[in-house]
């Protein structure tokens, strides 16, 4: 047993599809997606913070979703790209545990936050007269705190349990990030009981929230169908359709990875699904909400328009400063 154990405690991340013949093109696309995701999510957070018209619970929760997406994509892409261009594919044991913890925390927090966003839409559309009372600032704060706390608590339990298993043989992880199920394939102990616990926790943090979201939207659509105003009906459907798109992008791959029978036997498919959830979805979420939301687009146009006079004033000062330095003002 001792002969099979390696001396180093570092792991080796084999990367994203190592057999792919054009990895440099793939890394270029990943960097492009990362840049768009960072800029789009950061812009959405700043826009919601600056524009007072967006200081409502719906957009406060949306800003938290953007923060989660921004952190989620940053847990995997920088390390993956750095490993590729440096040629070093190693990650320390502490780094691996940290990556597992943060990716799980953010993933579960996003799951819970999407549930709270659906409940927010349910109250806004089905109980509009009581909306300000039910969904207060304190309630929104509790929603966000509960999402982060629930994600961190569940993630800490899984990370601590997964990292305590001894590793036998080569410490190579067939993934672009440290992921619990990929890491556990390296252990020489029986993990069948833990795999069952993963299924149970997946049921709690994936299926139950998804059930609440679907129930909320079933009640929302029944209410929308009874609306007399076509304008109100279309506005409600537009708001809900954006959220439903994001829910589909998130929950679909999550269910296929953690709740599909025999998912542990298809590592390449799991890696593709993880790439979709951890890299593509954080880029798509802000685009879906900004391009399909009239309030966000109006706030963006207003912010850009208000910035133009400041740019003109800045240009005037720059020209005046340049003229002063060259002595043209005195002339």
Short mmCIF file of C-alpha atoms in Angstrom, two decimals:
data_model
loop_
_atom_site.label_atom_id
_atom_site.label_comp_id
_atom_site.label_asym_id
_atom_site.label_seq_id
_atom_site.Cartn_x
_atom_site.Cartn_y
_atom_site.Cartn_z
CA UNK A 1 0.00 0.00 0.00
CA UNK A 2 2.79 2.43 0.94
CA UNK A 3 4.62 1.71 -2.32
CA UNK A 4 1.65 2.91 -4.31
CA UNK A 5 1.53 6.32 -2.63
CA UNK A 6 3.36 9.23 -4.23
CA UNK A 7 5.73 11.43 -2.27
CA UNK A 8 4.32 14.77 -3.39
CA UNK A 9 0.97 16.01 -2.12
CA UNK A 10 0.28 18.08 -5.26
CA UNK A 11 -2.34 17.04 -7.78
CA UNK A 12 -2.11 17.25 -11.56
CA UNK A 13 -5.03 18.75 -13.47
CA UNK A 14 -5.10 17.14 -16.90
CA UNK A 15 -7.07 20.10 -18.23
CA UNK A 16 -9.97 20.66 -20.57
CA UNK A 17 -10.09 17.92 -23.22
CA UNK A 18 -6.29 17.24 -23.28
CA UNK A 19 -6.64 15.11 -26.42
CA UNK A 20 -8.01 18.09 -28.38
CA UNK A 21 -5.59 18.97 -31.18
CA UNK A 22 -6.17 22.76 -31.16
CA UNK A 23 -5.88 23.59 -27.47
CA UNK A 24 -4.49 27.06 -28.12
CA UNK A 25 -7.70 27.97 -29.99
CA UNK A 26 -9.78 26.51 -27.16
CA UNK A 27 -7.84 28.52 -24.56
CA UNK A 28 -8.31 31.65 -26.64
CA UNK A 29 -12.07 31.08 -26.68
CA UNK A 30 -12.09 30.43 -22.93
CA UNK A 31 -10.20 33.68 -22.33
CA UNK A 32 -12.67 35.54 -24.54
CA UNK A 33 -15.63 34.07 -22.64
CA UNK A 34 -13.95 34.96 -19.34
CA UNK A 35 -13.35 38.56 -20.43
CA UNK A 36 -16.96 38.97 -21.58
CA UNK A 37 -18.28 37.37 -18.36
CA UNK A 38 -16.17 39.62 -16.13
CA UNK A 39 -17.07 42.81 -18.00
CA UNK A 40 -20.79 41.96 -18.34
CA UNK A 41 -21.28 40.93 -14.71
CA UNK A 42 -19.23 43.82 -13.34
CA UNK A 43 -21.10 46.28 -15.56
CA UNK A 44 -24.46 44.92 -14.41
CA UNK A 45 -23.48 45.19 -10.74
CA UNK A 46 -22.23 48.77 -11.17
CA UNK A 47 -25.30 49.74 -13.22
CA UNK A 48 -27.69 48.43 -10.55
CA UNK A 49 -25.69 50.20 -7.87
CA UNK A 50 -25.61 53.56 -9.71
CA UNK A 51 -29.16 53.80 -11.09
CA UNK A 52 -31.73 54.51 -8.38
CA UNK A 53 -34.51 53.13 -10.59
CA UNK A 54 -32.98 49.69 -10.15
CA UNK A 55 -32.84 49.91 -6.34
CA UNK A 56 -35.63 47.37 -5.93
CA UNK A 57 -35.51 43.79 -4.58
CA UNK A 58 -35.58 42.14 -8.01
CA UNK A 59 -32.44 43.94 -9.19
CA UNK A 60 -30.72 43.67 -5.82
CA UNK A 61 -31.03 39.88 -6.12
CA UNK A 62 -29.87 40.11 -9.73
CA UNK A 63 -26.75 42.00 -8.65
CA UNK A 64 -25.98 39.22 -6.17
CA UNK A 65 -26.40 36.67 -8.97
CA UNK A 66 -23.86 38.60 -11.04
CA UNK A 67 -21.42 38.66 -8.11
CA UNK A 68 -21.77 34.89 -7.73
CA UNK A 69 -21.24 34.34 -11.46
CA UNK A 70 -18.20 36.62 -11.40
CA UNK A 71 -16.66 34.66 -8.53
CA UNK A 72 -17.67 31.27 -9.95
CA UNK A 73 -15.94 31.70 -13.30
CA UNK A 74 -12.89 33.12 -11.51
CA UNK A 75 -12.43 29.97 -9.43
CA UNK A 76 -11.50 27.85 -12.45
CA UNK A 77 -10.55 29.87 -15.55
CA UNK A 78 -7.48 31.81 -14.28
CA UNK A 79 -5.87 28.63 -12.90
CA UNK A 80 -6.74 26.64 -16.02
CA UNK A 81 -5.29 29.27 -18.37
CA UNK A 82 -2.19 29.77 -16.19
CA UNK A 83 -1.53 26.02 -16.17
CA UNK A 84 -1.88 25.83 -19.93
CA UNK A 85 0.47 28.70 -20.80
CA UNK A 86 3.03 27.90 -18.09
CA UNK A 87 3.09 24.18 -18.85
CA UNK A 88 2.69 23.40 -15.14
CA UNK A 89 -0.51 21.52 -14.50
CA UNK A 90 -0.04 21.00 -10.77
CA UNK A 91 -2.24 22.31 -7.98
CA UNK A 92 -1.43 22.00 -4.29
CA UNK A 93 -3.58 20.01 -1.92
CA UNK A 94 -4.66 23.21 -0.17
CA UNK A 95 -5.39 24.85 -3.53
CA UNK A 96 -7.42 21.85 -4.61
CA UNK A 97 -9.47 21.91 -1.42
CA UNK A 98 -10.02 25.67 -1.79
CA UNK A 99 -11.17 25.23 -5.39
CA UNK A 100 -13.63 22.52 -4.37
CA UNK A 101 -14.94 24.63 -1.49
CA UNK A 102 -15.46 27.83 -3.46
CA UNK A 103 -16.91 26.18 -6.58
CA UNK A 104 -19.41 24.21 -4.47
CA UNK A 105 -20.24 27.21 -2.28
CA UNK A 106 -20.93 29.43 -5.28
CA UNK A 107 -22.82 26.73 -7.17
CA UNK A 108 -25.15 25.97 -4.25
CA UNK A 109 -25.55 29.68 -3.43
CA UNK A 110 -26.62 30.34 -7.02
CA UNK A 111 -29.12 27.49 -6.83
CA UNK A 112 -30.70 28.94 -3.67
CA UNK A 113 -30.60 32.50 -4.99
CA UNK A 114 -32.41 31.51 -8.18
CA UNK A 115 -35.09 29.96 -5.98
CA UNK A 116 -35.47 33.18 -3.99
CA UNK A 117 -35.64 35.16 -7.25
CA UNK A 118 -38.52 32.95 -8.41
CA UNK A 119 -40.33 33.52 -5.10
CA UNK A 120 -39.75 37.26 -5.51
CA UNK A 121 -41.44 37.15 -8.95
CA UNK A 122 -44.29 35.09 -7.48
CA UNK A 123 -45.02 37.69 -4.80
CA UNK A 124 -44.63 40.60 -7.28
CA UNK A 125 -47.11 39.13 -9.78
CA UNK A 126 -49.50 37.11 -7.63
CA UNK A 127 -49.59 39.34 -4.53
CA UNK A 128 -48.64 42.84 -5.81
CA UNK A 129 -50.45 44.76 -3.05
CA UNK A 130 -48.43 42.98 -0.35
CA UNK A 131 -45.12 42.97 -2.27
CA UNK A 132 -43.42 45.83 -0.40
CA UNK A 133 -44.41 44.26 2.92
CA UNK A 134 -43.35 40.70 2.14
CA UNK A 135 -40.22 41.42 0.10
CA UNK A 136 -38.64 44.14 2.21
CA UNK A 137 -34.98 45.15 2.34
CA UNK A 138 -34.51 42.98 5.41
CA UNK A 139 -36.09 40.02 3.60
CA UNK A 140 -33.74 40.47 0.63
CA UNK A 141 -30.77 40.60 2.98
CA UNK A 142 -31.92 37.37 4.62
CA UNK A 143 -32.33 35.75 1.20
CA UNK A 144 -28.78 36.64 0.15
CA UNK A 145 -27.29 35.70 3.52
CA UNK A 146 -29.17 32.41 3.50
CA UNK A 147 -27.92 31.60 -0.01
CA UNK A 148 -24.27 32.22 0.90
CA UNK A 149 -24.55 30.50 4.31
CA UNK A 150 -26.33 27.47 2.86
CA UNK A 151 -23.75 27.12 0.12
CA UNK A 152 -20.78 27.53 2.47
CA UNK A 153 -22.11 25.07 5.07
CA UNK A 154 -22.90 22.33 2.57
CA UNK A 155 -19.66 22.91 0.69
CA UNK A 156 -17.55 22.78 3.85
CA UNK A 157 -18.98 19.37 4.77
CA UNK A 158 -18.34 17.93 1.29
CA UNK A 159 -14.86 19.45 1.00
CA UNK A 160 -13.70 18.21 4.41
CA UNK A 161 -15.06 14.73 3.75
CA UNK A 162 -13.61 14.42 0.24
CA UNK A 163 -10.15 15.73 1.17
CA UNK A 164 -9.64 13.30 4.07
CA UNK A 165 -9.58 10.23 1.80
CA UNK A 166 -6.09 8.83 1.09
CA UNK A 167 -4.95 8.89 -2.54
CA UNK A 168 -3.41 5.84 -4.15
CA UNK A 169 -1.35 5.75 -7.33
CA UNK A 170 -1.00 8.72 -9.66
CA UNK A 171 -2.48 11.99 -8.44
CA UNK A 172 -3.87 12.99 -11.85
CA UNK A 173 -7.35 14.51 -11.96
CA UNK A 174 -9.04 14.18 -15.39
CA UNK A 175 -10.62 17.61 -15.17
CA UNK A 176 -9.88 21.31 -15.63
CA UNK A 177 -10.61 21.97 -11.93
CA UNK A 178 -10.65 20.07 -8.65
CA UNK A 179 -14.09 18.51 -8.47
CA UNK A 180 -15.33 16.19 -5.72
CA UNK A 181 -16.31 13.15 -7.79
CA UNK A 182 -13.22 13.38 -10.01
CA UNK A 183 -10.99 13.61 -6.93
CA UNK A 184 -12.63 10.64 -5.24
CA UNK A 185 -11.75 8.41 -8.19
CA UNK A 186 -8.13 8.59 -6.99
CA UNK A 187 -8.85 7.12 -3.57
CA UNK A 188 -8.22 3.50 -2.67
CA UNK A 189 -11.12 3.30 -0.20
CA UNK A 190 -14.76 2.37 -0.70
CA UNK A 191 -16.70 5.57 -1.38
CA UNK A 192 -20.10 4.06 -2.16
CA UNK A 193 -21.62 5.47 1.05
CA UNK A 194 -20.32 8.94 0.23
CA UNK A 195 -21.67 8.75 -3.35
CA UNK A 196 -25.12 8.06 -1.86
CA UNK A 197 -24.76 11.09 0.40
CA UNK A 198 -23.93 13.20 -2.69
CA UNK A 199 -27.19 12.04 -4.31
CA UNK A 200 -29.13 12.90 -1.14
CA UNK A 201 -27.57 16.36 -0.81
CA UNK A 202 -28.15 16.94 -4.55
CA UNK A 203 -31.80 16.20 -3.97
CA UNK A 204 -31.90 18.77 -1.17
CA UNK A 205 -30.04 21.57 -2.96
CA UNK A 206 -31.14 20.91 -6.55
CA UNK A 207 -34.49 19.12 -6.84
CA UNK A 208 -36.27 20.82 -3.93
CA UNK A 209 -35.32 24.34 -5.11
CA UNK A 210 -36.22 23.37 -8.68
CA UNK A 211 -39.59 22.11 -7.45
CA UNK A 212 -40.21 25.42 -5.65
CA UNK A 213 -39.26 27.36 -8.79
CA UNK A 214 -41.59 25.33 -11.01
CA UNK A 215 -44.43 25.64 -8.48
CA UNK A 216 -43.90 29.41 -8.32
CA UNK A 217 -44.04 29.72 -12.09
CA UNK A 218 -47.10 27.52 -12.36
CA UNK A 219 -48.92 29.94 -10.05
CA UNK A 220 -47.43 32.93 -11.91
CA UNK A 221 -48.67 31.72 -15.30
CA UNK A 222 -52.15 31.07 -13.92
CA UNK A 223 -52.21 34.64 -12.61
CA UNK A 224 -50.86 36.06 -15.89
CA UNK A 225 -53.56 34.27 -17.89
CA UNK A 226 -56.21 36.02 -15.79
CA UNK A 227 -54.71 39.50 -16.40
CA UNK A 228 -56.88 41.88 -18.41
CA UNK A 229 -54.03 44.18 -19.45
CA UNK A 230 -52.02 42.91 -22.46
CA UNK A 231 -49.18 45.27 -21.49
CA UNK A 232 -49.02 43.90 -17.94
CA UNK A 233 -49.19 40.35 -19.26
CA UNK A 234 -46.32 40.87 -21.69
CA UNK A 235 -44.16 42.64 -19.07
CA UNK A 236 -44.70 39.83 -16.56
CA UNK A 237 -43.89 37.17 -19.15
CA UNK A 238 -40.77 39.03 -20.30
CA UNK A 239 -39.43 39.24 -16.76
CA UNK A 240 -40.20 35.60 -16.04
CA UNK A 241 -38.80 34.31 -19.34
CA UNK A 242 -35.35 35.75 -18.56
CA UNK A 243 -35.29 34.05 -15.19
CA UNK A 244 -36.55 30.77 -16.65
CA UNK A 245 -33.75 30.82 -19.25
CA UNK A 246 -31.17 31.24 -16.49
CA UNK A 247 -32.80 28.48 -14.41
CA UNK A 248 -32.69 26.10 -17.38
CA UNK A 249 -29.02 26.89 -18.08
CA UNK A 250 -28.09 26.23 -14.46
CA UNK A 251 -30.24 23.33 -13.31
CA UNK A 252 -30.07 21.25 -16.49
CA UNK A 253 -26.30 20.50 -16.37
CA UNK A 254 -26.35 20.24 -12.55
CA UNK A 255 -28.97 17.48 -12.65
CA UNK A 256 -27.14 15.63 -15.43
CA UNK A 257 -23.85 15.70 -13.50
CA UNK A 258 -24.99 14.78 -10.00
CA UNK A 259 -28.28 12.93 -10.44
CA UNK A 260 -27.92 11.02 -13.70
CA UNK A 261 -27.48 7.23 -13.17
CA UNK A 262 -23.94 6.20 -14.09
CA UNK A 263 -22.71 9.79 -14.38
CA UNK A 264 -19.40 8.82 -12.73
CA UNK A 265 -18.65 6.58 -15.73
CA UNK A 266 -18.81 9.43 -18.25
CA UNK A 267 -16.02 11.85 -17.17
CA UNK A 268 -15.78 13.57 -20.57
CA UNK A 269 -19.49 14.39 -20.62
CA UNK A 270 -19.31 15.58 -17.01
CA UNK A 271 -16.38 17.84 -17.89
CA UNK A 272 -18.35 19.36 -20.76
CA UNK A 273 -21.34 19.95 -18.48
CA UNK A 274 -19.08 21.52 -15.86
CA UNK A 275 -17.60 23.79 -18.51
CA UNK A 276 -21.11 24.88 -19.45
CA UNK A 277 -22.11 25.56 -15.83
CA UNK A 278 -18.86 27.10 -14.57
CA UNK A 279 -17.70 29.01 -17.68
CA UNK A 280 -20.46 29.60 -20.24
CA UNK A 281 -23.42 30.22 -17.90
CA UNK A 282 -21.70 33.08 -15.98
CA UNK A 283 -21.20 34.80 -19.34
CA UNK A 284 -24.74 34.17 -20.61
CA UNK A 285 -26.65 35.17 -17.45
CA UNK A 286 -25.96 38.94 -17.53
CA UNK A 287 -26.50 39.04 -21.30
CA UNK A 288 -29.88 37.34 -20.94
CA UNK A 289 -31.00 39.76 -18.24
CA UNK A 290 -29.64 42.89 -19.88
CA UNK A 291 -30.72 42.23 -23.47
CA UNK A 292 -34.22 41.09 -22.51
CA UNK A 293 -34.93 43.64 -19.78
CA UNK A 294 -36.24 47.09 -20.72
CA UNK A 295 -35.43 48.59 -17.30
CA UNK A 296 -31.79 47.51 -17.50
CA UNK A 297 -31.46 48.76 -21.08
CA UNK A 298 -33.04 52.10 -20.14
CA UNK A 299 -30.69 52.46 -17.17
CA UNK A 300 -27.72 51.63 -19.40
CA UNK A 301 -28.69 54.27 -21.98
CA UNK A 302 -29.24 56.82 -19.22
CA UNK A 303 -25.85 56.09 -17.66
CA UNK A 304 -24.07 56.33 -21.02
CA UNK A 305 -25.88 59.57 -21.86
CA UNK A 306 -25.02 61.13 -18.49
CA UNK A 307 -21.37 60.19 -18.99
CA UNK A 308 -21.04 62.12 -22.28
CA UNK A 309 -21.02 65.64 -20.73
CA UNK A 310 -18.38 64.44 -18.28
CA UNK A 311 -16.26 63.19 -21.16
CA UNK A 312 -16.61 66.54 -22.95
CA UNK A 313 -15.62 68.41 -19.78
CA UNK A 314 -12.66 66.09 -19.31
CA UNK A 315 -11.58 66.68 -22.92
CA UNK A 316 -11.83 70.45 -22.40
CA UNK A 317 -9.64 70.30 -19.31
CA UNK A 318 -7.17 68.08 -21.15
CA UNK A 319 -6.92 70.55 -24.07
CA UNK A 320 -6.57 73.48 -21.65
CA UNK A 321 -3.82 71.68 -19.76
CA UNK A 322 -1.99 70.84 -22.98
CA UNK A 323 -2.26 74.46 -24.16
CA UNK A 324 -0.95 75.74 -20.81
CA UNK A 325 2.08 73.44 -20.96
CA UNK A 326 2.93 74.54 -24.49
CA UNK A 327 2.46 78.23 -23.68
CA UNK A 328 -0.44 78.71 -26.08
CA UNK A 329 -2.65 80.16 -23.37
CA UNK A 330 -0.26 83.01 -22.73
CA UNK A 331 -0.08 83.76 -26.41
#
